Amino acid sequence: MLKKIKVLHILSPLGNYGKERWLLAFLRKIDRSIVEPRVILLAPGGDPEIASHIKQIGIEYMVLESSSKFSSDDIKIIREEIIAAESDIVHSHDYKSDVYALFAARGLSAKKISTPHGWCATGDRKLGLYEKIDRIFLRHFDSVAPLSEKMASTLKRIKKKKLIVINNFVDLDTIPVPEEGDPRLIAYMGRLVSLKRVDDLINALAMVKDKETRLQIIGDGPMRGELESLAERLSISDRIDFLGHRNDSLDLLNRSRIMVLPSLTEGISRSIMEAMAMGKIVISTRIPGITELITDGRNGYLVETRDPKAIADVIDRIFGNMAKAVSVSANARTVIENDFSAARVVRDYEKLYSSLL
């Protein structure tokens, strides 16, 4: 019997959003007769939500109550874990875990892989600086597996032989059975931060001709108060439900007919893929990553960034020809099944692990 490949994943969770759901889907689908995964979570507030889900899957994990500052003590603990577990591979998933993985595995035989889950295109100088530093550190990894060709194109100083594009994915087994949804209920699902431009969606709702149209906002973040104030100023508070962070986010999304992502930057968005898998009518901004998922008018609709009027116009057009929009959403489901299902894509990671050893 072949020796299992021991892989230590490192993640700095922000909630239960894209990279967290990615890791959970990955852990569910990885072939444990080939790979033995473990997880270290860098979480300043103690046990994060993802920890209980990892436990349910039956994967060993450790939570480091890591502060936001660089910690040599945490790196020492990770290094000791790599050695004790005889890890063959350290697989990190964000700029903080990349830095810790690089220092912790220095001089050890364990190979280092990073999966970048998205880059800041504009608007956040601090985050942009962190990611610029991250790109420098990634040059020293054995392999970097961005989720899209667009993301790979931003890593120009990494040797091509180290860059292995592996598509983002969703676990179709965890997607609720698609429901038709309320034809006048629109959903946004994600963090409430400036780069997501949820204010553009709220402004768009005020412009939509059908004033029976409602919006449910699934997710939370530092901009919630500001967005609630905007809804009040536009006199549409009674048409918007701020639902906060929810464990039943996909069931809530399933109640809607339309999903909108007005973001300035994404990788290949997990929330968009989940909406497509549920056969929702998807509207998104025309940004790198998303354009690898959606062809405008064929399996979804694309608008330019920072353009609430364009979002409203597409919603009005959908309402004017719902039969056409439903056929577009059916194509979306097919794209996910064929190219972005976890059951298929995770096999590519198993091959990558094997190729490094």
PDB file of N, CA and C in Angstrom, residues 187-245:
ATOM      1  N   ALA A 187     -30.961  38.724  -4.326  1.00  0.00           N
ATOM      2  CA  ALA A 187     -30.060  38.388  -3.221  1.00  0.00           C
ATOM      3  C   ALA A 187     -28.653  38.911  -3.485  1.00  0.00           C
ATOM      4  N   TYR A 188     -28.011  39.322  -2.406  1.00  0.00           N
ATOM      5  CA  TYR A 188     -26.556  39.519  -2.379  1.00  0.00           C
ATOM      6  C   TYR A 188     -26.037  38.632  -1.266  1.00  0.00           C
ATOM      7  N   MET A 189     -24.929  37.928  -1.497  1.00  0.00           N
ATOM      8  CA  MET A 189     -24.357  37.067  -0.467  1.00  0.00           C
ATOM      9  C   MET A 189     -22.855  37.315  -0.408  1.00  0.00           C
ATOM     10  N   GLY A 190     -22.373  37.777   0.740  1.00  0.00           N
ATOM     11  CA  GLY A 190     -20.951  38.045   0.883  1.00  0.00           C
ATOM     12  C   GLY A 190     -20.690  39.029   2.014  1.00  0.00           C
ATOM     13  N   ARG A 191     -19.438  39.443   2.132  1.00  0.00           N
ATOM     14  CA  ARG A 191     -19.058  40.377   3.183  1.00  0.00           C
ATOM     15  C   ARG A 191     -19.514  41.785   2.836  1.00  0.00           C
ATOM     16  N   LEU A 192     -19.754  42.571   3.876  1.00  0.00           N
ATOM     17  CA  LEU A 192     -20.164  43.967   3.685  1.00  0.00           C
ATOM     18  C   LEU A 192     -18.934  44.846   3.901  1.00  0.00           C
ATOM     19  N   VAL A 193     -18.126  44.929   2.851  1.00  0.00           N
ATOM     20  CA  VAL A 193     -16.905  45.731   2.853  1.00  0.00           C
ATOM     21  C   VAL A 193     -16.904  46.588   1.592  1.00  0.00           C
ATOM     22  N   SER A 194     -16.053  47.612   1.584  1.00  0.00           N
ATOM     23  CA  SER A 194     -16.105  48.606   0.517  1.00  0.00           C
ATOM     24  C   SER A 194     -15.877  48.019  -0.867  1.00  0.00           C
ATOM     25  N   LEU A 195     -14.973  47.030  -0.980  1.00  0.00           N
ATOM     26  CA  LEU A 195     -14.665  46.480  -2.295  1.00  0.00           C
ATOM     27  C   LEU A 195     -15.828  45.716  -2.915  1.00  0.00           C
ATOM     28  N   LYS A 196     -16.797  45.316  -2.109  1.00  0.00           N
ATOM     29  CA  LYS A 196     -17.953  44.584  -2.639  1.00  0.00           C
ATOM     30  C   LYS A 196     -19.004  45.512  -3.252  1.00  0.00           C
ATOM     31  N   ARG A 197     -18.937  46.812  -2.953  1.00  0.00           N
ATOM     32  CA  ARG A 197     -19.820  47.829  -3.559  1.00  0.00           C
ATOM     33  C   ARG A 197     -21.309  47.469  -3.409  1.00  0.00           C
ATOM     34  N   VAL A 198     -21.682  47.026  -2.223  1.00  0.00           N
ATOM     35  CA  VAL A 198     -23.096  46.716  -1.976  1.00  0.00           C
ATOM     36  C   VAL A 198     -23.941  47.979  -2.057  1.00  0.00           C
ATOM     37  N   ASP A 199     -23.317  49.139  -1.828  1.00  0.00           N
ATOM     38  CA  ASP A 199     -24.045  50.405  -1.965  1.00  0.00           C
ATOM     39  C   ASP A 199     -24.533  50.608  -3.400  1.00  0.00           C
ATOM     40  N   ASP A 200     -23.783  50.118  -4.384  1.00  0.00           N
ATOM     41  CA  ASP A 200     -24.239  50.211  -5.775  1.00  0.00           C
ATOM     42  C   ASP A 200     -25.514  49.401  -5.980  1.00  0.00           C
ATOM     43  N   LEU A 201     -25.595  48.247  -5.339  1.00  0.00           N
ATOM     44  CA  LEU A 201     -26.786  47.407  -5.461  1.00  0.00           C
ATOM     45  C   LEU A 201     -27.988  48.068  -4.796  1.00  0.00           C
ATOM     46  N   ILE A 202     -27.769  48.680  -3.634  1.00  0.00           N
ATOM     47  CA  ILE A 202     -28.863  49.367  -2.947  1.00  0.00           C
ATOM     48  C   ILE A 202     -29.361  50.544  -3.786  1.00  0.00           C
ATOM     49  N   ASN A 203     -28.433  51.288  -4.361  1.00  0.00           N
ATOM     50  CA  ASN A 203     -28.830  52.382  -5.250  1.00  0.00           C
ATOM     51  C   ASN A 203     -29.581  51.858  -6.473  1.00  0.00           C
ATOM     52  N   ALA A 204     -29.152  50.710  -6.984  1.00  0.00           N
ATOM     53  CA  ALA A 204     -29.833  50.115  -8.135  1.00  0.00           C
ATOM     54  C   ALA A 204     -31.261  49.729  -7.786  1.00  0.00           C
ATOM     55  N   LEU A 205     -31.457  49.184  -6.586  1.00  0.00           N
ATOM     56  CA  LEU A 205     -32.807  48.794  -6.172  1.00  0.00           C
ATOM     57  C   LEU A 205     -33.755  49.985  -6.205  1.00  0.00           C
ATOM     58  N   ALA A 206     -33.244  51.142  -5.790  1.00  0.00           N
ATOM     59  CA  ALA A 206     -34.079  52.348  -5.804  1.00  0.00           C
ATOM     60  C   ALA A 206     -34.478  52.759  -7.221  1.00  0.00           C
ATOM     61  N   MET A 207     -33.687  52.336  -8.221  1.00  0.00           N
ATOM     62  CA  MET A 207     -33.942  52.713  -9.615  1.00  0.00           C
ATOM     63  C   MET A 207     -34.801  51.700 -10.366  1.00  0.00           C
ATOM     64  N   VAL A 208     -34.921  50.486  -9.848  1.00  0.00           N
ATOM     65  CA  VAL A 208     -35.699  49.452 -10.535  1.00  0.00           C
ATOM     66  C   VAL A 208     -37.153  49.904 -10.656  1.00  0.00           C
ATOM     67  N   LYS A 209     -37.725  49.710 -11.843  1.00  0.00           N
ATOM     68  CA  LYS A 209     -39.076  50.224 -12.116  1.00  0.00           C
ATOM     69  C   LYS A 209     -40.141  49.552 -11.255  1.00  0.00           C
ATOM     70  N   ASP A 210     -40.023  48.251 -11.056  1.00  0.00           N
ATOM     71  CA  ASP A 210     -41.000  47.518 -10.255  1.00  0.00           C
ATOM     72  C   ASP A 210     -40.702  47.745  -8.773  1.00  0.00           C
ATOM     73  N   LYS A 211     -41.511  48.537  -8.118  1.00  0.00           N
ATOM     74  CA  LYS A 211     -41.253  48.906  -6.725  1.00  0.00           C
ATOM     75  C   LYS A 211     -41.666  47.818  -5.735  1.00  0.00           C
ATOM     76  N   GLU A 212     -42.130  46.675  -6.251  1.00  0.00           N
ATOM     77  CA  GLU A 212     -42.390  45.519  -5.391  1.00  0.00           C
ATOM     78  C   GLU A 212     -41.123  44.675  -5.225  1.00  0.00           C
ATOM     79  N   THR A 213     -40.094  45.002  -5.969  1.00  0.00           N
ATOM     80  CA  THR A 213     -38.838  44.255  -5.907  1.00  0.00           C
ATOM     81  C   THR A 213     -38.172  44.452  -4.543  1.00  0.00           C
ATOM     82  N   ARG A 214     -37.691  43.330  -3.967  1.00  0.00           N
ATOM     83  CA  ARG A 214     -37.049  43.370  -2.665  1.00  0.00           C
ATOM     84  C   ARG A 214     -35.616  42.858  -2.777  1.00  0.00           C
ATOM     85  N   LEU A 215     -34.830  43.143  -1.755  1.00  0.00           N
ATOM     86  CA  LEU A 215     -33.423  42.718  -1.704  1.00  0.00           C
ATOM     87  C   LEU A 215     -33.149  42.081  -0.348  1.00  0.00           C
ATOM     88  N   GLN A 216     -32.537  40.897  -0.367  1.00  0.00           N
ATOM     89  CA  GLN A 216     -32.047  40.305   0.880  1.00  0.00           C
ATOM     90  C   GLN A 216     -30.524  40.282   0.832  1.00  0.00           C
ATOM     91  N   ILE A 217     -29.905  40.820   1.891  1.00  0.00           N
ATOM     92  CA  ILE A 217     -28.459  40.917   1.979  1.00  0.00           C
ATOM     93  C   ILE A 217     -27.998  39.884   3.009  1.00  0.00           C
ATOM     94  N   ILE A 218     -27.310  38.846   2.516  1.00  0.00           N
ATOM     95  CA  ILE A 218     -26.876  37.724   3.344  1.00  0.00           C
ATOM     96  C   ILE A 218     -25.383  37.896   3.612  1.00  0.00           C
ATOM     97  N   GLY A 219     -25.030  38.225   4.843  1.00  0.00           N
ATOM     98  CA  GLY A 219     -23.635  38.472   5.176  1.00  0.00           C
ATOM     99  C   GLY A 219     -23.522  39.679   6.083  1.00  0.00           C
ATOM    100  N   ASP A 220     -22.331  39.881   6.588  1.00  0.00           N
ATOM    101  CA  ASP A 220     -22.130  40.978   7.536  1.00  0.00           C
ATOM    102  C   ASP A 220     -20.750  41.585   7.316  1.00  0.00           C
ATOM    103  N   GLY A 221     -20.500  42.695   7.981  1.00  0.00           N
ATOM    104  CA  GLY A 221     -19.210  43.342   7.846  1.00  0.00           C
ATOM    105  C   GLY A 221     -19.251  44.767   8.342  1.00  0.00           C
ATOM    106  N   PRO A 222     -18.125  45.467   8.300  1.00  0.00           N
ATOM    107  CA  PRO A 222     -18.017  46.800   8.893  1.00  0.00           C
ATOM    108  C   PRO A 222     -18.876  47.866   8.225  1.00  0.00           C
ATOM    109  N   MET A 223     -19.363  47.623   7.007  1.00  0.00           N
ATOM    110  CA  MET A 223     -20.164  48.633   6.320  1.00  0.00           C
ATOM    111  C   MET A 223     -21.667  48.499   6.568  1.00  0.00           C
ATOM    112  N   ARG A 224     -22.067  47.571   7.404  1.00  0.00           N
ATOM    113  CA  ARG A 224     -23.507  47.324   7.560  1.00  0.00           C
ATOM    114  C   ARG A 224     -24.267  48.584   7.978  1.00  0.00           C
ATOM    115  N   GLY A 225     -23.765  49.285   8.995  1.00  0.00           N
ATOM    116  CA  GLY A 225     -24.451  50.484   9.465  1.00  0.00           C
ATOM    117  C   GLY A 225     -24.568  51.534   8.373  1.00  0.00           C
ATOM    118  N   GLU A 226     -23.499  51.734   7.630  1.00  0.00           N
ATOM    119  CA  GLU A 226     -23.499  52.716   6.540  1.00  0.00           C
ATOM    120  C   GLU A 226     -24.502  52.332   5.454  1.00  0.00           C
ATOM    121  N   LEU A 227     -24.600  51.038   5.154  1.00  0.00           N
ATOM    122  CA  LEU A 227     -25.535  50.573   4.121  1.00  0.00           C
ATOM    123  C   LEU A 227     -26.983  50.702   4.590  1.00  0.00           C
ATOM    124  N   GLU A 228     -27.213  50.439   5.862  1.00  0.00           N
ATOM    125  CA  GLU A 228     -28.572  50.619   6.410  1.00  0.00           C
ATOM    126  C   GLU A 228     -28.977  52.086   6.355  1.00  0.00           C
ATOM    127  N   SER A 229     -28.030  52.980   6.631  1.00  0.00           N
ATOM    128  CA  SER A 229     -28.314  54.419   6.555  1.00  0.00           C
ATOM    129  C   SER A 229     -28.625  54.842   5.118  1.00  0.00           C
ATOM    130  N   LEU A 230     -27.905  54.276   4.167  1.00  0.00           N
ATOM    131  CA  LEU A 230     -28.163  54.580   2.757  1.00  0.00           C
ATOM    132  C   LEU A 230     -29.574  54.155   2.370  1.00  0.00           C
ATOM    133  N   ALA A 231     -29.980  52.981   2.804  1.00  0.00           N
ATOM    134  CA  ALA A 231     -31.334  52.505   2.500  1.00  0.00           C
ATOM    135  C   ALA A 231     -32.390  53.440   3.086  1.00  0.00           C
ATOM    136  N   GLU A 232     -32.134  53.953   4.273  1.00  0.00           N
ATOM    137  CA  GLU A 232     -33.065  54.893   4.898  1.00  0.00           C
ATOM    138  C   GLU A 232     -33.147  56.197   4.107  1.00  0.00           C
ATOM    139  N   ARG A 233     -31.989  56.708   3.664  1.00  0.00           N
ATOM    140  CA  ARG A 233     -31.982  57.960   2.889  1.00  0.00           C
ATOM    141  C   ARG A 233     -32.723  57.808   1.566  1.00  0.00           C
ATOM    142  N   LEU A 234     -32.671  56.617   1.004  1.00  0.00           N
ATOM    143  CA  LEU A 234     -33.355  56.367  -0.269  1.00  0.00           C
ATOM    144  C   LEU A 234     -34.810  55.953  -0.079  1.00  0.00           C
ATOM    145  N   SER A 235     -35.238  55.860   1.183  1.00  0.00           N
ATOM    146  CA  SER A 235     -36.621  55.482   1.537  1.00  0.00           C
ATOM    147  C   SER A 235     -36.987  54.097   1.013  1.00  0.00           C
ATOM    148  N   ILE A 236     -36.028  53.159   1.086  1.00  0.00           N
ATOM    149  CA  ILE A 236     -36.316  51.789   0.646  1.00  0.00           C
ATOM    150  C   ILE A 236     -35.955  50.770   1.739  1.00  0.00           C
ATOM    151  N   SER A 237     -35.854  51.229   2.974  1.00  0.00           N
ATOM    152  CA  SER A 237     -35.502  50.321   4.074  1.00  0.00           C
ATOM    153  C   SER A 237     -36.496  49.174   4.194  1.00  0.00           C
ATOM    154  N   ASP A 238     -37.767  49.459   3.898  1.00  0.00           N
ATOM    155  CA  ASP A 238     -38.792  48.426   4.018  1.00  0.00           C
ATOM    156  C   ASP A 238     -38.709  47.378   2.915  1.00  0.00           C
ATOM    157  N   ARG A 239     -37.825  47.604   1.939  1.00  0.00           N
ATOM    158  CA  ARG A 239     -37.665  46.652   0.834  1.00  0.00           C
ATOM    159  C   ARG A 239     -36.343  45.885   0.911  1.00  0.00           C
ATOM    160  N   ILE A 240     -35.597  46.091   1.997  1.00  0.00           N
ATOM    161  CA  ILE A 240     -34.300  45.433   2.147  1.00  0.00           C
ATOM    162  C   ILE A 240     -34.239  44.709   3.487  1.00  0.00           C
ATOM    163  N   ASP A 241     -33.839  43.450   3.450  1.00  0.00           N
ATOM    164  CA  ASP A 241     -33.635  42.664   4.663  1.00  0.00           C
ATOM    165  C   ASP A 241     -32.135  42.444   4.866  1.00  0.00           C
ATOM    166  N   PHE A 242     -31.591  43.030   5.924  1.00  0.00           N
ATOM    167  CA  PHE A 242     -30.201  42.783   6.291  1.00  0.00           C
ATOM    168  C   PHE A 242     -30.193  41.562   7.213  1.00  0.00           C
ATOM    169  N   LEU A 243     -29.803  40.421   6.686  1.00  0.00           N
ATOM    170  CA  LEU A 243     -29.952  39.160   7.401  1.00  0.00           C
ATOM    171  C   LEU A 243     -28.716  38.785   8.213  1.00  0.00           C
ATOM    172  N   GLY A 244     -27.600  39.484   7.996  1.00  0.00           N
ATOM    173  CA  GLY A 244     -26.384  39.188   8.740  1.00  0.00           C
ATOM    174  C   GLY A 244     -25.752  37.880   8.303  1.00  0.00           C
ATOM    175  N   HIS A 245     -24.774  37.454   9.078  1.00  0.00           N
ATOM    176  CA  HIS A 245     -24.100  36.190   8.782  1.00  0.00           C
ATOM    177  C   HIS A 245     -25.010  35.047   9.180  1.00  0.00           C
TER     178      HIS A 245
END
